[in-house]
PDB file of C-alpha atoms and ligand atoms in Angstrom:
ATOM      1  CA  UNK A   1     -68.460  35.811  51.812  1.00  0.00           C
ATOM      2  CA  UNK A   2     -66.806  32.705  53.803  1.00  0.00           C
ATOM      3  CA  UNK A   3     -63.201  32.944  53.284  1.00  0.00           C
ATOM      4  CA  UNK A   4     -62.015  29.677  50.966  1.00  0.00           C
ATOM      5  CA  UNK A   5     -59.926  27.852  53.909  1.00  0.00           C
ATOM      6  CA  UNK A   6     -62.692  28.131  56.317  1.00  0.00           C
ATOM      7  CA  UNK A   7     -65.479  26.795  53.846  1.00  0.00           C
ATOM      8  CA  UNK A   8     -62.789  24.076  52.780  1.00  0.00           C
ATOM      9  CA  UNK A   9     -62.499  22.895  56.113  1.00  0.00           C
ATOM     10  CA  UNK A  10     -66.556  23.179  57.253  1.00  0.00           C
ATOM     11  CA  UNK A  11     -67.112  21.142  54.314  1.00  0.00           C
ATOM     12  CA  UNK A  12     -64.755  18.091  55.459  1.00  0.00           C
ATOM     13  CA  UNK A  13     -66.200  18.938  58.800  1.00  0.00           C
ATOM     14  CA  UNK A  14     -69.770  18.557  57.612  1.00  0.00           C
ATOM     15  CA  UNK A  15     -69.045  15.589  55.573  1.00  0.00           C
ATOM     16  CA  UNK A  16     -67.369  13.689  58.364  1.00  0.00           C
ATOM     17  CA  UNK A  17     -70.393  14.652  60.898  1.00  0.00           C
ATOM     18  CA  UNK A  18     -72.868  13.727  58.172  1.00  0.00           C
ATOM     19  CA  UNK A  19     -71.154  10.510  57.026  1.00  0.00           C
ATOM     20  CA  UNK A  20     -71.808  11.614  53.583  1.00  0.00           C
ATOM     21  CA  UNK A  21     -70.501  14.173  51.044  1.00  0.00           C
ATOM     22  CA  UNK A  22     -71.734  17.721  51.913  1.00  0.00           C
ATOM     23  CA  UNK A  23     -71.687  20.677  49.889  1.00  0.00           C
ATOM     24  CA  UNK A  24     -72.564  24.398  51.121  1.00  0.00           C
ATOM     25  CA  UNK A  25     -75.344  25.524  48.684  1.00  0.00           C
ATOM     26  CA  UNK A  26     -75.708  29.122  49.896  1.00  0.00           C
ATOM     27  CA  UNK A  27     -74.243  31.309  53.029  1.00  0.00           C
ATOM     28  CA  UNK A  28     -75.948  34.453  54.404  1.00  0.00           C
ATOM     29  CA  UNK A  29     -74.457  36.500  56.878  1.00  0.00           C
ATOM     30  CA  UNK A  30     -76.413  37.243  60.197  1.00  0.00           C
ATOM     31  CA  UNK A  31     -76.023  40.077  62.605  1.00  0.00           C
ATOM     32  CA  UNK A  32     -76.403  40.656  65.998  1.00  0.00           C
ATOM     33  CA  UNK A  33     -73.081  39.363  67.261  1.00  0.00           C
ATOM     34  CA  UNK A  34     -70.401  41.594  68.404  1.00  0.00           C
ATOM     35  CA  UNK A  35     -67.188  39.551  67.824  1.00  0.00           C
ATOM     36  CA  UNK A  36     -67.237  36.862  65.053  1.00  0.00           C
ATOM     37  CA  UNK A  37     -68.530  36.594  61.714  1.00  0.00           C
ATOM     38  CA  UNK A  38     -71.366  34.729  61.369  1.00  0.00           C
ATOM     39  CA  UNK A  39     -73.586  33.081  58.902  1.00  0.00           C
ATOM     40  CA  UNK A  40     -76.364  30.880  57.961  1.00  0.00           C
ATOM     41  CA  UNK A  41     -75.126  28.035  55.721  1.00  0.00           C
ATOM     42  CA  UNK A  42     -77.763  25.942  53.716  1.00  0.00           C
ATOM     43  CA  UNK A  43     -75.839  22.729  52.564  1.00  0.00           C
ATOM     44  CA  UNK A  44     -76.776  19.831  51.153  1.00  0.00           C
ATOM     45  CA  UNK A  45     -77.455  18.200  54.347  1.00  0.00           C
ATOM     46  CA  UNK A  46     -79.817  21.043  55.684  1.00  0.00           C
ATOM     47  CA  UNK A  47     -79.088  24.418  57.574  1.00  0.00           C
ATOM     48  CA  UNK A  48     -76.270  25.022  59.999  1.00  0.00           C
ATOM     49  CA  UNK A  49     -74.420  28.343  61.839  1.00  0.00           C
ATOM     50  CA  UNK A  50     -70.999  29.118  61.366  1.00  0.00           C
ATOM     51  CA  UNK A  51     -68.924  31.756  63.409  1.00  0.00           C
ATOM     52  CA  UNK A  52     -65.152  32.410  62.411  1.00  0.00           C
ATOM     53  CA  UNK A  53     -62.627  34.576  63.277  1.00  0.00           C
ATOM     54  CA  UNK A  54     -58.846  35.157  63.074  1.00  0.00           C
ATOM     55  CA  UNK A  55     -57.168  32.523  64.518  1.00  0.00           C
ATOM     56  CA  UNK A  56     -54.745  34.594  66.416  1.00  0.00           C
ATOM     57  CA  UNK A  57     -57.203  37.016  67.893  1.00  0.00           C
ATOM     58  CA  UNK A  58     -59.358  34.982  70.383  1.00  0.00           C
ATOM     59  CA  UNK A  59     -57.547  31.899  71.175  1.00  0.00           C
ATOM     60  CA  UNK A  60     -59.627  29.188  73.006  1.00  0.00           C
ATOM     61  CA  UNK A  61     -62.723  31.232  72.279  1.00  0.00           C
ATOM     62  CA  UNK A  62     -64.329  28.357  70.371  1.00  0.00           C
ATOM     63  CA  UNK A  63     -63.283  25.644  72.465  1.00  0.00           C
ATOM     64  CA  UNK A  64     -64.646  27.486  75.694  1.00  0.00           C
ATOM     65  CA  UNK A  65     -68.036  27.970  73.861  1.00  0.00           C
ATOM     66  CA  UNK A  66     -68.058  24.490  73.119  1.00  0.00           C
ATOM     67  CA  UNK A  67     -67.374  23.432  76.590  1.00  0.00           C
ATOM     68  CA  UNK A  68     -69.898  25.820  78.235  1.00  0.00           C
ATOM     69  CA  UNK A  69     -72.766  24.722  75.565  1.00  0.00           C
ATOM     70  CA  UNK A  70     -71.912  20.946  76.474  1.00  0.00           C
ATOM     71  CA  UNK A  71     -72.314  21.996  80.208  1.00  0.00           C
ATOM     72  CA  UNK A  72     -75.514  23.679  79.785  1.00  0.00           C
ATOM     73  CA  UNK A  73     -76.820  20.758  77.749  1.00  0.00           C
ATOM     74  CA  UNK A  74     -75.875  18.274  80.329  1.00  0.00           C
ATOM     75  CA  UNK A  75     -77.857  20.028  82.575  1.00  0.00           C
ATOM     76  CA  UNK A  76     -80.983  19.107  80.753  1.00  0.00           C
ATOM     77  CA  UNK A  77     -82.926  22.139  81.767  1.00  0.00           C
ATOM     78  CA  UNK A  78     -83.250  24.556  78.655  1.00  0.00           C
ATOM     79  CA  UNK A  79     -82.209  23.818  74.959  1.00  0.00           C
ATOM     80  CA  UNK A  80     -79.001  24.879  73.509  1.00  0.00           C
ATOM     81  CA  UNK A  81     -77.525  24.204  70.164  1.00  0.00           C
ATOM     82  CA  UNK A  82     -75.703  21.002  69.393  1.00  0.00           C
ATOM     83  CA  UNK A  83     -71.865  21.979  68.416  1.00  0.00           C
ATOM     84  CA  UNK A  84     -70.981  19.909  65.073  1.00  0.00           C
ATOM     85  CA  UNK A  85     -67.422  20.735  65.340  1.00  0.00           C
ATOM     86  CA  UNK A  86     -64.360  23.596  65.774  1.00  0.00           C
ATOM     87  CA  UNK A  87     -61.148  24.089  64.303  1.00  0.00           C
ATOM     88  CA  UNK A  88     -58.650  26.526  65.115  1.00  0.00           C
ATOM     89  CA  UNK A  89     -56.150  26.615  61.864  1.00  0.00           C
ATOM     90  CA  UNK A  90     -53.150  28.664  61.396  1.00  0.00           C
ATOM     91  CA  UNK A  91     -55.281  31.500  59.685  1.00  0.00           C
ATOM     92  CA  UNK A  92     -58.756  31.022  60.972  1.00  0.00           C
ATOM     93  CA  UNK A  93     -60.859  29.340  63.879  1.00  0.00           C
ATOM     94  CA  UNK A  94     -64.470  28.463  63.515  1.00  0.00           C
ATOM     95  CA  UNK A  95     -67.292  26.796  65.129  1.00  0.00           C
ATOM     96  CA  UNK A  96     -70.485  25.076  63.469  1.00  0.00           C
ATOM     97  CA  UNK A  97     -73.203  24.785  65.492  1.00  0.00           C
ATOM     98  CA  UNK A  98     -76.655  23.168  64.887  1.00  0.00           C
ATOM     99  CA  UNK A  99     -78.779  26.191  63.364  1.00  0.00           C
ATOM    100  CA  UNK A 100     -81.879  27.154  65.439  1.00  0.00           C
ATOM    101  CA  UNK A 101     -84.424  27.507  62.939  1.00  0.00           C
ATOM    102  CA  UNK A 102     -86.586  30.421  64.366  1.00  0.00           C
ATOM    103  CA  UNK A 103     -90.174  29.921  65.376  1.00  0.00           C
ATOM    104  CA  UNK A 104     -93.001  31.971  67.169  1.00  0.00           C
ATOM    105  CA  UNK A 105     -92.934  32.336  70.740  1.00  0.00           C
ATOM    106  CA  UNK A 106     -95.142  29.747  72.302  1.00  0.00           C
ATOM    107  CA  UNK A 107     -98.019  31.025  74.581  1.00  0.00           C
ATOM    108  CA  UNK A 108     -96.282  30.537  77.822  1.00  0.00           C
ATOM    109  CA  UNK A 109     -93.016  31.649  76.401  1.00  0.00           C
ATOM    110  CA  UNK A 110     -91.783  33.795  79.235  1.00  0.00           C
ATOM    111  CA  UNK A 111     -93.226  31.230  81.988  1.00  0.00           C
ATOM    112  CA  UNK A 112     -91.405  28.587  80.729  1.00  0.00           C
ATOM    113  CA  UNK A 113     -88.041  30.522  80.011  1.00  0.00           C
ATOM    114  CA  UNK A 114     -88.457  31.312  83.784  1.00  0.00           C
ATOM    115  CA  UNK A 115     -89.124  27.668  85.094  1.00  0.00           C
ATOM    116  CA  UNK A 116     -85.999  26.218  82.682  1.00  0.00           C
ATOM    117  CA  UNK A 117     -83.448  29.036  84.231  1.00  0.00           C
ATOM    118  CA  UNK A 118     -84.590  28.017  87.492  1.00  0.00           C
ATOM    119  CA  UNK A 119     -83.855  24.570  86.770  1.00  0.00           C
ATOM    120  CA  UNK A 120     -80.733  25.321  85.209  1.00  0.00           C
ATOM    121  CA  UNK A 121     -79.520  27.236  88.206  1.00  0.00           C
ATOM    122  CA  UNK A 122     -80.524  24.002  90.327  1.00  0.00           C
ATOM    123  CA  UNK A 123     -77.495  22.412  89.228  1.00  0.00           C
ATOM    124  CA  UNK A 124     -74.660  23.002  91.613  1.00  0.00           C
ATOM    125  CA  UNK A 125     -71.026  22.282  92.327  1.00  0.00           C
ATOM    126  CA  UNK A 126     -68.518  22.086  95.221  1.00  0.00           C
ATOM    127  CA  UNK A 127     -67.024  25.666  94.214  1.00  0.00           C
ATOM    128  CA  UNK A 128     -67.859  29.035  92.827  1.00  0.00           C
ATOM    129  CA  UNK A 129     -66.035  29.143  89.569  1.00  0.00           C
ATOM    130  CA  UNK A 130     -64.843  26.457  86.877  1.00  0.00           C
ATOM    131  CA  UNK A 131     -62.393  24.110  85.878  1.00  0.00           C
ATOM    132  CA  UNK A 132     -61.470  26.333  82.787  1.00  0.00           C
ATOM    133  CA  UNK A 133     -61.444  29.805  81.830  1.00  0.00           C
ATOM    134  CA  UNK A 134     -63.434  31.213  79.114  1.00  0.00           C
ATOM    135  CA  UNK A 135     -64.402  34.559  77.444  1.00  0.00           C
ATOM    136  CA  UNK A 136     -67.010  37.446  78.407  1.00  0.00           C
ATOM    137  CA  UNK A 137     -67.535  39.014  74.910  1.00  0.00           C
ATOM    138  CA  UNK A 138     -64.162  39.296  73.792  1.00  0.00           C
ATOM    139  CA  UNK A 139     -62.552  39.874  77.113  1.00  0.00           C
ATOM    140  CA  UNK A 140     -60.973  36.716  78.802  1.00  0.00           C
ATOM    141  CA  UNK A 141     -62.767  35.455  81.726  1.00  0.00           C
ATOM    142  CA  UNK A 142     -61.088  34.069  84.687  1.00  0.00           C
ATOM    143  CA  UNK A 143     -62.521  31.114  86.704  1.00  0.00           C
ATOM    144  CA  UNK A 144     -60.284  30.385  89.154  1.00  0.00           C
ATOM    145  CA  UNK A 145     -62.371  28.352  91.615  1.00  0.00           C
ATOM    146  CA  UNK A 146     -63.003  29.880  94.939  1.00  0.00           C
ATOM    147  CA  UNK A 147     -65.221  28.762  98.116  1.00  0.00           C
ATOM    148  CA  UNK A 148     -67.022  31.526  98.975  1.00  0.00           C
ATOM    149  CA  UNK A 149     -68.874  33.723  96.216  1.00  0.00           C
ATOM    150  CA  UNK A 150     -67.764  37.142  97.767  1.00  0.00           C
ATOM    151  CA  UNK A 151     -63.862  35.688  97.278  1.00  0.00           C
ATOM    152  CA  UNK A 152     -64.856  34.679  93.820  1.00  0.00           C
ATOM    153  CA  UNK A 153     -67.021  37.984  92.663  1.00  0.00           C
ATOM    154  CA  UNK A 154     -64.186  40.145  94.230  1.00  0.00           C
ATOM    155  CA  UNK A 155     -60.915  38.471  92.974  1.00  0.00           C
ATOM    156  CA  UNK A 156     -62.193  36.737  89.718  1.00  0.00           C
ATOM    157  CA  UNK A 157     -64.774  39.259  88.522  1.00  0.00           C
ATOM    158  CA  UNK A 158     -64.475  42.609  89.884  1.00  0.00           C
ATOM    159  CA  UNK A 159     -60.558  43.201  90.436  1.00  0.00           C
ATOM    160  CA  UNK A 160     -59.872  41.529  87.069  1.00  0.00           C
ATOM    161  CA  UNK A 161     -61.918  44.075  85.123  1.00  0.00           C
ATOM    162  CA  UNK A 162     -60.925  47.176  87.705  1.00  0.00           C
ATOM    163  CA  UNK A 163     -57.094  46.296  86.482  1.00  0.00           C
ATOM    164  CA  UNK A 164     -57.689  46.403  83.012  1.00  0.00           C
ATOM    165  CA  UNK A 165     -59.776  49.430  83.490  1.00  0.00           C
ATOM    166  CA  UNK A 166     -56.997  51.198  85.525  1.00  0.00           C
ATOM    167  CA  UNK A 167     -54.355  50.150  82.984  1.00  0.00           C
ATOM    168  CA  UNK A 168     -56.144  52.031  80.160  1.00  0.00           C
ATOM    169  CA  UNK A 169     -56.826  55.123  82.170  1.00  0.00           C
ATOM    170  CA  UNK A 170     -60.597  54.444  82.222  1.00  0.00           C
ATOM    171  CA  UNK A 171     -60.903  54.286  86.195  1.00  0.00           C
ATOM    172  CA  UNK A 172     -59.428  56.977  88.536  1.00  0.00           C
ATOM    173  CA  UNK A 173     -58.354  55.977  92.125  1.00  0.00           C
ATOM    174  CA  UNK A 174     -61.362  57.434  93.780  1.00  0.00           C
ATOM    175  CA  UNK A 175     -63.846  54.983  91.739  1.00  0.00           C
ATOM    176  CA  UNK A 176     -61.443  52.168  92.653  1.00  0.00           C
ATOM    177  CA  UNK A 177     -61.875  53.278  96.287  1.00  0.00           C
ATOM    178  CA  UNK A 178     -65.529  53.259  96.138  1.00  0.00           C
ATOM    179  CA  UNK A 179     -65.127  49.491  94.848  1.00  0.00           C
ATOM    180  CA  UNK A 180     -62.576  48.761  97.752  1.00  0.00           C
ATOM    181  CA  UNK A 181     -65.358  49.965 100.520  1.00  0.00           C
ATOM    182  CA  UNK A 182     -68.013  47.903  98.726  1.00  0.00           C
ATOM    183  CA  UNK A 183     -65.735  44.610  98.728  1.00  0.00           C
ATOM    184  CA  UNK A 184     -65.103  44.870 102.345  1.00  0.00           C
ATOM    185  CA  UNK A 185     -68.797  44.582 103.040  1.00  0.00           C
ATOM    186  CA  UNK A 186     -69.874  42.315  99.979  1.00  0.00           C
ATOM    187  CA  UNK A 187     -70.077  39.214 102.220  1.00  0.00           C
ATOM    188  CA  UNK A 188     -72.359  41.034 104.217  1.00  0.00           C
ATOM    189  CA  UNK A 189     -74.716  42.367 101.441  1.00  0.00           C
ATOM    190  CA  UNK A 190     -75.012  39.557  99.473  1.00  0.00           C
ATOM    191  CA  UNK A 191     -76.891  36.415 101.045  1.00  0.00           C
ATOM    192  CA  UNK A 192     -75.021  33.090 100.824  1.00  0.00           C
ATOM    193  CA  UNK A 193     -76.210  30.640  97.970  1.00  0.00           C
ATOM    194  CA  UNK A 194     -74.878  27.077  97.004  1.00  0.00           C
ATOM    195  CA  UNK A 195     -72.757  27.635  93.562  1.00  0.00           C
ATOM    196  CA  UNK A 196     -75.496  27.550  90.677  1.00  0.00           C
ATOM    197  CA  UNK A 197     -74.785  26.753  87.165  1.00  0.00           C
ATOM    198  CA  UNK A 198     -75.122  30.238  85.309  1.00  0.00           C
ATOM    199  CA  UNK A 199     -75.182  30.989  81.515  1.00  0.00           C
ATOM    200  CA  UNK A 200     -72.880  33.970  82.369  1.00  0.00           C
ATOM    201  CA  UNK A 201     -73.945  36.543  79.701  1.00  0.00           C
ATOM    202  CA  UNK A 202     -77.590  36.316  79.942  1.00  0.00           C
ATOM    203  CA  UNK A 203     -78.868  39.572  78.032  1.00  0.00           C
ATOM    204  CA  UNK A 204     -81.788  39.871  75.608  1.00  0.00           C
ATOM    205  CA  UNK A 205     -79.214  38.994  72.635  1.00  0.00           C
ATOM    206  CA  UNK A 206     -77.980  35.762  74.006  1.00  0.00           C
ATOM    207  CA  UNK A 207     -81.366  33.811  73.582  1.00  0.00           C
ATOM    208  CA  UNK A 208     -83.441  32.825  70.738  1.00  0.00           C
ATOM    209  CA  UNK A 209     -86.757  31.525  69.930  1.00  0.00           C
ATOM    210  CA  UNK A 210     -86.709  28.227  68.527  1.00  0.00           C
ATOM    211  CA  UNK A 211     -88.830  26.504  66.116  1.00  0.00           C
ATOM    212  CA  UNK A 212     -90.434  24.579  69.097  1.00  0.00           C
ATOM    213  CA  UNK A 213     -91.556  28.340  70.274  1.00  0.00           C
ATOM    214  CA  UNK A 214     -89.377  28.144  73.354  1.00  0.00           C
ATOM    215  CA  UNK A 215     -86.068  30.156  74.423  1.00  0.00           C
ATOM    216  CA  UNK A 216     -82.663  28.666  73.199  1.00  0.00           C
ATOM    217  CA  UNK A 217     -79.305  29.698  74.953  1.00  0.00           C
ATOM    218  CA  UNK A 218     -76.908  30.797  72.945  1.00  0.00           C
ATOM    219  CA  UNK A 219     -73.054  32.399  73.436  1.00  0.00           C
ATOM    220  CA  UNK A 220     -72.781  31.449  76.924  1.00  0.00           C
ATOM    221  CA  UNK A 221     -69.850  32.421  79.464  1.00  0.00           C
ATOM    222  CA  UNK A 222     -70.698  29.564  81.652  1.00  0.00           C
ATOM    223  CA  UNK A 223     -69.410  29.250  85.362  1.00  0.00           C
ATOM    224  CA  UNK A 224     -70.729  28.437  88.783  1.00  0.00           C
ATOM    225  CA  UNK A 225     -71.524  31.552  90.513  1.00  0.00           C
ATOM    226  CA  UNK A 226     -74.440  33.305  92.329  1.00  0.00           C
ATOM    227  CA  UNK A 227     -77.384  32.813  90.731  1.00  0.00           C
ATOM    228  CA  UNK A 228     -78.754  36.402  91.132  1.00  0.00           C
ATOM    229  CA  UNK A 229     -75.756  37.270  88.736  1.00  0.00           C
ATOM    230  CA  UNK A 230     -77.794  35.817  85.465  1.00  0.00           C
ATOM    231  CA  UNK A 231     -81.085  37.304  87.028  1.00  0.00           C
ATOM    232  CA  UNK A 232     -79.269  40.751  87.504  1.00  0.00           C
ATOM    233  CA  UNK A 233     -77.881  40.833  83.876  1.00  0.00           C
ATOM    234  CA  UNK A 234     -81.333  40.142  82.446  1.00  0.00           C
ATOM    235  CA  UNK A 235     -82.146  43.537  83.644  1.00  0.00           C
ATOM    236  CA  UNK A 236     -79.202  45.571  82.465  1.00  0.00           C
ATOM    237  CA  UNK A 237     -80.652  45.981  79.340  1.00  0.00           C
ATOM    238  CA  UNK A 238     -84.089  44.840  79.652  1.00  0.00           C
ATOM    239  CA  UNK A 239     -86.599  42.992  77.535  1.00  0.00           C
ATOM    240  CA  UNK A 240     -87.634  40.138  79.944  1.00  0.00           C
ATOM    241  CA  UNK A 241     -91.345  39.884  81.134  1.00  0.00           C
ATOM    242  CA  UNK A 242     -92.383  40.251  84.681  1.00  0.00           C
ATOM    243  CA  UNK A 243     -93.743  36.472  84.016  1.00  0.00           C
ATOM    244  CA  UNK A 244     -90.061  35.033  83.672  1.00  0.00           C
ATOM    245  CA  UNK A 245     -89.150  36.370  87.149  1.00  0.00           C
ATOM    246  CA  UNK A 246     -92.437  35.222  88.856  1.00  0.00           C
ATOM    247  CA  UNK A 247     -92.221  31.601  87.458  1.00  0.00           C
ATOM    248  CA  UNK A 248     -88.586  31.684  88.261  1.00  0.00           C
ATOM    249  CA  UNK A 249     -89.304  32.575  91.892  1.00  0.00           C
ATOM    250  CA  UNK A 250     -92.023  29.937  92.170  1.00  0.00           C
ATOM    251  CA  UNK A 251     -89.476  27.329  90.976  1.00  0.00           C
ATOM    252  CA  UNK A 252     -86.436  28.447  92.880  1.00  0.00           C
ATOM    253  CA  UNK A 253     -87.313  31.028  95.417  1.00  0.00           C
ATOM    254  CA  UNK A 254     -85.223  33.971  95.685  1.00  0.00           C
ATOM    255  CA  UNK A 255     -83.815  35.322  98.699  1.00  0.00           C
ATOM    256  CA  UNK A 256     -85.327  38.598 100.585  1.00  0.00           C
ATOM    257  CA  UNK A 257     -83.765  42.075  99.023  1.00  0.00           C
ATOM    258  CA  UNK A 258     -82.715  40.841  95.273  1.00  0.00           C
ATOM    259  CA  UNK A 259     -83.869  43.910  93.778  1.00  0.00           C
ATOM    260  CA  UNK A 260     -81.908  45.883  95.971  1.00  0.00           C
ATOM    261  CA  UNK A 261     -78.730  43.577  95.129  1.00  0.00           C
ATOM    262  CA  UNK A 262     -79.285  43.734  90.962  1.00  0.00           C
ATOM    263  CA  UNK A 263     -77.139  46.829  90.643  1.00  0.00           C
ATOM    264  CA  UNK A 264     -74.077  45.543  92.612  1.00  0.00           C
ATOM    265  CA  UNK A 265     -74.213  42.297  90.393  1.00  0.00           C
ATOM    266  CA  UNK A 266     -74.228  44.268  87.391  1.00  0.00           C
ATOM    267  CA  UNK A 267     -71.312  46.444  88.293  1.00  0.00           C
ATOM    268  CA  UNK A 268     -69.586  43.140  86.755  1.00  0.00           C
ATOM    269  CA  UNK A 269     -71.103  43.216  83.224  1.00  0.00           C
ATOM    270  CA  UNK A 270     -70.828  47.272  83.347  1.00  0.00           C
ATOM    271  CA  UNK A 271     -66.922  47.079  84.078  1.00  0.00           C
ATOM    272  CA  UNK A 272     -66.800  44.486  81.020  1.00  0.00           C
ATOM    273  CA  UNK A 273     -68.791  47.340  78.928  1.00  0.00           C
ATOM    274  CA  UNK A 274     -66.199  49.872  80.113  1.00  0.00           C
ATOM    275  CA  UNK A 275     -63.406  47.953  79.086  1.00  0.00           C
ATOM    276  CA  UNK A 276     -64.846  47.084  75.921  1.00  0.00           C
ATOM    277  CA  UNK A 277     -66.728  50.202  74.926  1.00  0.00           C
ATOM    278  CA  UNK A 278     -65.698  52.857  77.496  1.00  0.00           C
ATOM    279  CA  UNK A 279     -67.628  56.206  77.354  1.00  0.00           C
ATOM    280  CA  UNK A 280     -71.176  56.081  79.006  1.00  0.00           C
ATOM    281  CA  UNK A 281     -70.679  52.685  80.863  1.00  0.00           C
ATOM    282  CA  UNK A 282     -68.331  54.109  83.107  1.00  0.00           C
ATOM    283  CA  UNK A 283     -70.908  56.791  84.338  1.00  0.00           C
ATOM    284  CA  UNK A 284     -73.581  53.923  84.910  1.00  0.00           C
ATOM    285  CA  UNK A 285     -70.688  52.194  87.361  1.00  0.00           C
ATOM    286  CA  UNK A 286     -70.273  55.462  89.098  1.00  0.00           C
ATOM    287  CA  UNK A 287     -74.003  56.428  89.512  1.00  0.00           C
ATOM    288  CA  UNK A 288     -74.179  52.831  90.979  1.00  0.00           C
ATOM    289  CA  UNK A 289     -71.394  53.338  93.417  1.00  0.00           C
ATOM    290  CA  UNK A 290     -72.787  56.707  94.784  1.00  0.00           C
ATOM    291  CA  UNK A 291     -76.316  55.146  94.985  1.00  0.00           C
ATOM    292  CA  UNK A 292     -75.410  52.274  97.230  1.00  0.00           C
ATOM    293  CA  UNK A 293     -73.324  54.897  99.542  1.00  0.00           C
ATOM    294  CA  UNK A 294     -69.814  54.194  98.146  1.00  0.00           C
ATOM    295  CA  UNK A 295     -69.339  58.162  98.238  1.00  0.00           C
ATOM    296  CA  UNK A 296     -65.922  58.192  97.124  1.00  0.00           C
ATOM    297  CA  UNK A 297     -66.861  59.118  93.683  1.00  0.00           C
TER     298      UNK A 297
HETATM  299  P1  LIG B 301     -70.728  36.510  68.577  1.00  0.00           P
HETATM  300  O1  LIG B 301     -70.158  35.485  69.180  1.00  0.00           O
HETATM  301  O2  LIG B 301     -70.009  37.047  67.618  1.00  0.00           O
HETATM  302  O3  LIG B 301     -71.415  37.302  69.601  1.00  0.00           O
HETATM  303  P2  LIG B 301     -73.330  35.165  68.550  1.00  0.00           P
HETATM  304  O4  LIG B 301     -72.930  33.723  69.048  1.00  0.00           O
HETATM  305  O5  LIG B 301     -74.121  36.149  69.480  1.00  0.00           O
HETATM  306  O6  LIG B 301     -71.914  36.014  68.026  1.00  0.00           O
HETATM  307  O7  LIG B 301     -74.193  35.038  67.086  1.00  0.00           O
HETATM  308  C1  LIG B 301     -74.511  35.989  66.222  1.00  0.00           C
HETATM  309  C2  LIG B 301     -75.900  35.883  65.874  1.00  0.00           C
HETATM  310  O8  LIG B 301     -76.163  34.562  65.345  1.00  0.00           O
HETATM  311  C3  LIG B 301     -76.833  35.611  67.270  1.00  0.00           C
HETATM  312  O9  LIG B 301     -77.116  37.223  67.742  1.00  0.00           O
HETATM  313  C4  LIG B 301     -77.840  34.969  66.778  1.00  0.00           C
HETATM  314  O10 LIG B 301     -78.765  35.833  66.076  1.00  0.00           O
HETATM  315  C5  LIG B 301     -77.433  34.062  65.872  1.00  0.00           C
HETATM  316  N1  LIG B 301     -77.088  32.845  66.257  1.00  0.00           N
HETATM  317  C6  LIG B 301     -76.421  32.616  67.029  1.00  0.00           C
HETATM  318  N2  LIG B 301     -76.248  31.183  67.012  1.00  0.00           N
HETATM  319  C7  LIG B 301     -77.253  30.694  66.279  1.00  0.00           C
HETATM  320  C8  LIG B 301     -77.672  29.429  66.029  1.00  0.00           C
HETATM  321  N3  LIG B 301     -77.018  28.334  66.454  1.00  0.00           N
HETATM  322  N4  LIG B 301     -78.686  28.947  64.896  1.00  0.00           N
HETATM  323  C9  LIG B 301     -78.915  30.322  64.441  1.00  0.00           C
HETATM  324  N5  LIG B 301     -78.691  31.575  64.510  1.00  0.00           N
HETATM  325  C10 LIG B 301     -77.944  31.805  65.446  1.00  0.00           C
END
C-alpha cells in the first residue's frame, strides 16, 4: 500500500505533469531494491514507477538520483528513465519515474550494451568527482573534485569507507595498514585516464531490459571517474556476458592489464558492502589485499 500522503502528492504531481486529472488505478509492489519501497503504478495516464521512503532517512537521495539520471540522459549514450518528479515532504520523500516496460532482450543485447557503455564513458570532464555528492546504496558518497584519479580514489572512495568501517569496529589496524601500503603505490598501479562519466554502481541489478530490447540503466551513483571502476563492478557479482566486454573494448580500447586491476577497483564497492552488510565481505577485502601483496592482513 502506498501511504496516503504519498499517493495524494503523487496524484497532484502526475496531474500537473500530464496536464489532466490523473488517478492511480492500481499499485503493485516491486522487489529487487534494497533501500526504498517501490511500486508499479497503473494510472489513468499509463504506468509509472514510484519509490518512497521516510523523509528523514536519506536526505537528498532522490534529488541526487534525479541529477544523476539527468546527467546520464544528457550523454545520449544509453537509455535511462525520465524523472517525472520528486518530493521531499515532512514525513515521506518520493520519486516518480517513467515506467520501464520490461521487454525481451534483443539479439545483440550484450554487444549493444557494451558499445553504449563505452560511449557513455567517452563523456569527460576537467576533474574526477562531481559538483554534488550523492549516495552509493544507502551510504553517502562524497564526490569532492580532484585532479588525479589516485587522489580521488584514495580520499573520496577508500578513506571514507575505511573510516566508517574503523568506527564500527569492522576493520582492524593491520587491514588498514594493508590499505595504506596499497595507496602509496596506487598512482603507479592504475594507468592514467581522462575522467569518464560513470554509472557508478553498475551491478546486475541496476540495469533492466526495456520494451525496445536494450539495456536501460537505473539507480545510478554517477561521478566522473576511472572507467575501469564501472567495468570492474560488473564483474563483482557477475552476470555480464563476454560479448559485452568485447564490444566495449572495440569501441573504447582498454589499457593493458585491466584484468589484474579489477580486484583493486572493487575494493571500493566491497568496503561499501562491509559497511552496509558486514560479514563475509570483509573476508573478500582481506583476500584481495593478500593476493595483491599487501601482506599486513
Ligand atoms: P532502490 O533504490 O531501493 O535500490 P531500485 O531503484 O533498485 O530501488 O528499484 C527497485 C527495483 O524496481 C529494481 O530492481 C527494478 O526491478 C525496478 N525498477 C527500478 N526502476 C524502474 C523503472 N523506472 N521502471 C520499472 N521498474 C523499475
